Amino acid sequence: MTTPRTEWDVIVVGGGSAGLSAALILGRSRRRALVIDDDHPRNAVAAHMHGVLGRDHTPPLDLLAAGRAELTRYDVAVESGAVASAALVDGDEPGFEVVLDSGERHTARRMLVATGLVDELPDIPGLAEQFGRGVVLCPYCDGWEVRDRRVAVIAAATLDTFQAQLMRQLTTEVVFHTNGATLPDRARTELEARGIAIEEREVAGVDAEGGAVRGIRLADGTANPADVVFVASRPAPRNAVLRDLRARTMRHSGVDWVLVDDDGRTSVRGLYAAGNVVSAKSSVPWAMASGSQAGIAINADLIDEDVRLAVAARG
Ligand SMILES: Cc1cc2nc3c(=O)[nH]c(=O)nc-3n(C[C@H](O)[C@H](O)[C@H](O)COP(=O)(O)OP(=O)(O)OC[C@H]3O[C@@H](n4cnc5c(N)ncnc54)[C@H](O)[C@@H]3O)c2cc1C
């Protein structure tokens, strides 16, 4: 039985909440782990993160800096850079090689991809400029801060009204903008029943002044005042590395998601994925849990391999 020579037990691609949580578990299991991160976590645009126990209202980058500092206790290296490609290394046991943008190469026995996603916003003037401040996605992340304020919800193509109903829990002043689309009767009844205003005229832009959202401008020139705008993004998972390695995907709501089991195993032996690269859930605690669980599964997988190799070595 041969096994590829590798520098690392595990390479973790992506050092956000999911990747660093996995690295913490791996470091504490005396695994030699390398985290490679290009420093664009999804919530970097937000001033504070919320709903994270023990860290509520903390700047998101402070959490990641604290996580990196904790890893220095263990045999974990964190390197800045972007993984440009990945390949399988031949052998009886799984093995991986990654190439960074810089041309640097690393090999490992197992690999975890925790590269997150990019939020693609509707093409509405003024929206992207305010993203993470006056334009937000997630009522659990940013809803409390605008309780009792004037909230505009711009519908996604699916005309899903749930985001508006969630915000109605926090304020009585919610306007649901269909952006020119006609609302189905049932959705209209449900919104009206809870006192949510419906605006079916086309949206022309988001108005802001002094860095703060002032409202929604409609195509006919009407200005509808609002203090914050909620939108639904289209998630674009940063999964090129997983696709290089031919991990199986499934199309869901127009997005190709890499399939993983509850422990983050992909369809490729030895290859794991966690966090927003495999699901759009907008939650740091969930990303941490999925990374931590993947770290535990990877260590168990390596122990299985260590046992096999030890038994084979005895002859
Ligand atoms: C505006 C906004 C506000 C939010 N607020 C909250 C909040 O208040 N509370 C909350 O719980 N959640 C919040 N979220 C959700 C939160 O951002 C995500 O749930 C969380 O960041 C997911 O963690 P992750 O580790 O999966 O991905 P990320 O945090 O995105 O980390 C992925 C990392 O991988 C790196 N990477 C990607 N590709 C490569 C590559 N090829 N090579 C090397 N590195 C790579 C990225 O640069 C990044 O550093 C918010 C999201 C947004 C958009």
PDB file of N, CA and C in Angstrom, residues 21 30 36 56 74 92 96 98 114 124 130 137 147 157 160 172 189 215 231 312:
ATOM      1  N   SER A  21     -12.983  27.537  11.925  1.00  0.00           N
ATOM      2  CA  SER A  21     -13.537  26.605  12.922  1.00  0.00           C
ATOM      3  C   SER A  21     -13.037  25.188  12.662  1.00  0.00           C
ATOM      4  N   ARG A  30      -3.952  17.644  16.739  1.00  0.00           N
ATOM      5  CA  ARG A  30      -2.544  17.518  16.333  1.00  0.00           C
ATOM      6  C   ARG A  30      -2.390  17.191  14.849  1.00  0.00           C
ATOM      7  N   ILE A  36      -5.483  28.571   3.724  1.00  0.00           N
ATOM      8  CA  ILE A  36      -5.116  29.561   2.697  1.00  0.00           C
ATOM      9  C   ILE A  36      -6.338  30.458   2.489  1.00  0.00           C
ATOM     10  N   ASP A  56     -22.143  39.269  19.815  1.00  0.00           N
ATOM     11  CA  ASP A  56     -23.175  40.100  19.203  1.00  0.00           C
ATOM     12  C   ASP A  56     -22.663  41.536  19.075  1.00  0.00           C
ATOM     13  N   TYR A  74      -1.628  26.164  18.019  1.00  0.00           N
ATOM     14  CA  TYR A  74      -1.603  24.808  17.454  1.00  0.00           C
ATOM     15  C   TYR A  74      -0.722  24.759  16.210  1.00  0.00           C
ATOM     16  N   ASP A  92      -3.110   5.213  -3.221  1.00  0.00           N
ATOM     17  CA  ASP A  92      -4.218   4.393  -2.722  1.00  0.00           C
ATOM     18  C   ASP A  92      -5.123   5.211  -1.804  1.00  0.00           C
ATOM     19  N   PHE A  96      -4.205  15.549  -2.310  1.00  0.00           N
ATOM     20  CA  PHE A  96      -4.600  16.744  -3.071  1.00  0.00           C
ATOM     21  C   PHE A  96      -3.406  17.667  -3.247  1.00  0.00           C
ATOM     22  N   VAL A  98      -2.734  21.787  -4.334  1.00  0.00           N
ATOM     23  CA  VAL A  98      -3.325  23.073  -4.733  1.00  0.00           C
ATOM     24  C   VAL A  98      -2.221  23.982  -5.269  1.00  0.00           C
ATOM     25  N   ALA A 114     -13.808  25.951   2.078  1.00  0.00           N
ATOM     26  CA  ALA A 114     -14.751  26.792   2.836  1.00  0.00           C
ATOM     27  C   ALA A 114     -14.634  28.217   2.289  1.00  0.00           C
ATOM     28  N   ILE A 124     -30.062  47.413  -9.655  1.00  0.00           N
ATOM     29  CA  ILE A 124     -30.859  48.615  -9.368  1.00  0.00           C
ATOM     30  C   ILE A 124     -29.896  49.713  -8.941  1.00  0.00           C
ATOM     31  N   GLN A 130     -24.807  50.890  -1.291  1.00  0.00           N
ATOM     32  CA  GLN A 130     -25.247  50.903   0.114  1.00  0.00           C
ATOM     33  C   GLN A 130     -25.201  49.516   0.749  1.00  0.00           C
ATOM     34  N   LEU A 137     -29.631  42.049   3.718  1.00  0.00           N
ATOM     35  CA  LEU A 137     -30.288  40.832   3.231  1.00  0.00           C
ATOM     36  C   LEU A 137     -31.111  40.121   4.289  1.00  0.00           C
ATOM     37  N   ARG A 147     -35.702  48.221  14.003  1.00  0.00           N
ATOM     38  CA  ARG A 147     -37.049  48.020  14.563  1.00  0.00           C
ATOM     39  C   ARG A 147     -37.749  49.388  14.649  1.00  0.00           C
ATOM     40  N   ALA A 157     -37.117  37.982  -8.010  1.00  0.00           N
ATOM     41  CA  ALA A 157     -37.913  37.557  -9.169  1.00  0.00           C
ATOM     42  C   ALA A 157     -39.024  36.592  -8.762  1.00  0.00           C
ATOM     43  N   ASP A 160     -41.210  36.279  -3.558  1.00  0.00           N
ATOM     44  CA  ASP A 160     -41.346  35.691  -2.224  1.00  0.00           C
ATOM     45  C   ASP A 160     -41.581  36.827  -1.213  1.00  0.00           C
ATOM     46  N   THR A 172     -43.984  48.248  12.147  1.00  0.00           N
ATOM     47  CA  THR A 172     -45.293  48.290  11.466  1.00  0.00           C
ATOM     48  C   THR A 172     -45.163  48.930  10.080  1.00  0.00           C
ATOM     49  N   THR A 189     -53.175  39.079  -0.265  1.00  0.00           N
ATOM     50  CA  THR A 189     -54.058  38.952   0.909  1.00  0.00           C
ATOM     51  C   THR A 189     -53.219  38.849   2.176  1.00  0.00           C
ATOM     52  N   GLY A 215     -34.513  56.443   0.715  1.00  0.00           N
ATOM     53  CA  GLY A 215     -35.752  55.846   0.227  1.00  0.00           C
ATOM     54  C   GLY A 215     -35.587  55.200  -1.137  1.00  0.00           C
ATOM     55  N   VAL A 231     -33.186  43.323   0.467  1.00  0.00           N
ATOM     56  CA  VAL A 231     -33.266  42.677  -0.861  1.00  0.00           C
ATOM     57  C   VAL A 231     -32.879  41.213  -0.701  1.00  0.00           C
ATOM     58  N   ALA A 312      -1.125  -2.300   7.858  1.00  0.00           N
ATOM     59  CA  ALA A 312      -0.384  -2.764   6.674  1.00  0.00           C
ATOM     60  C   ALA A 312       1.117  -2.798   6.963  1.00  0.00           C
TER      61      ALA A 312
END
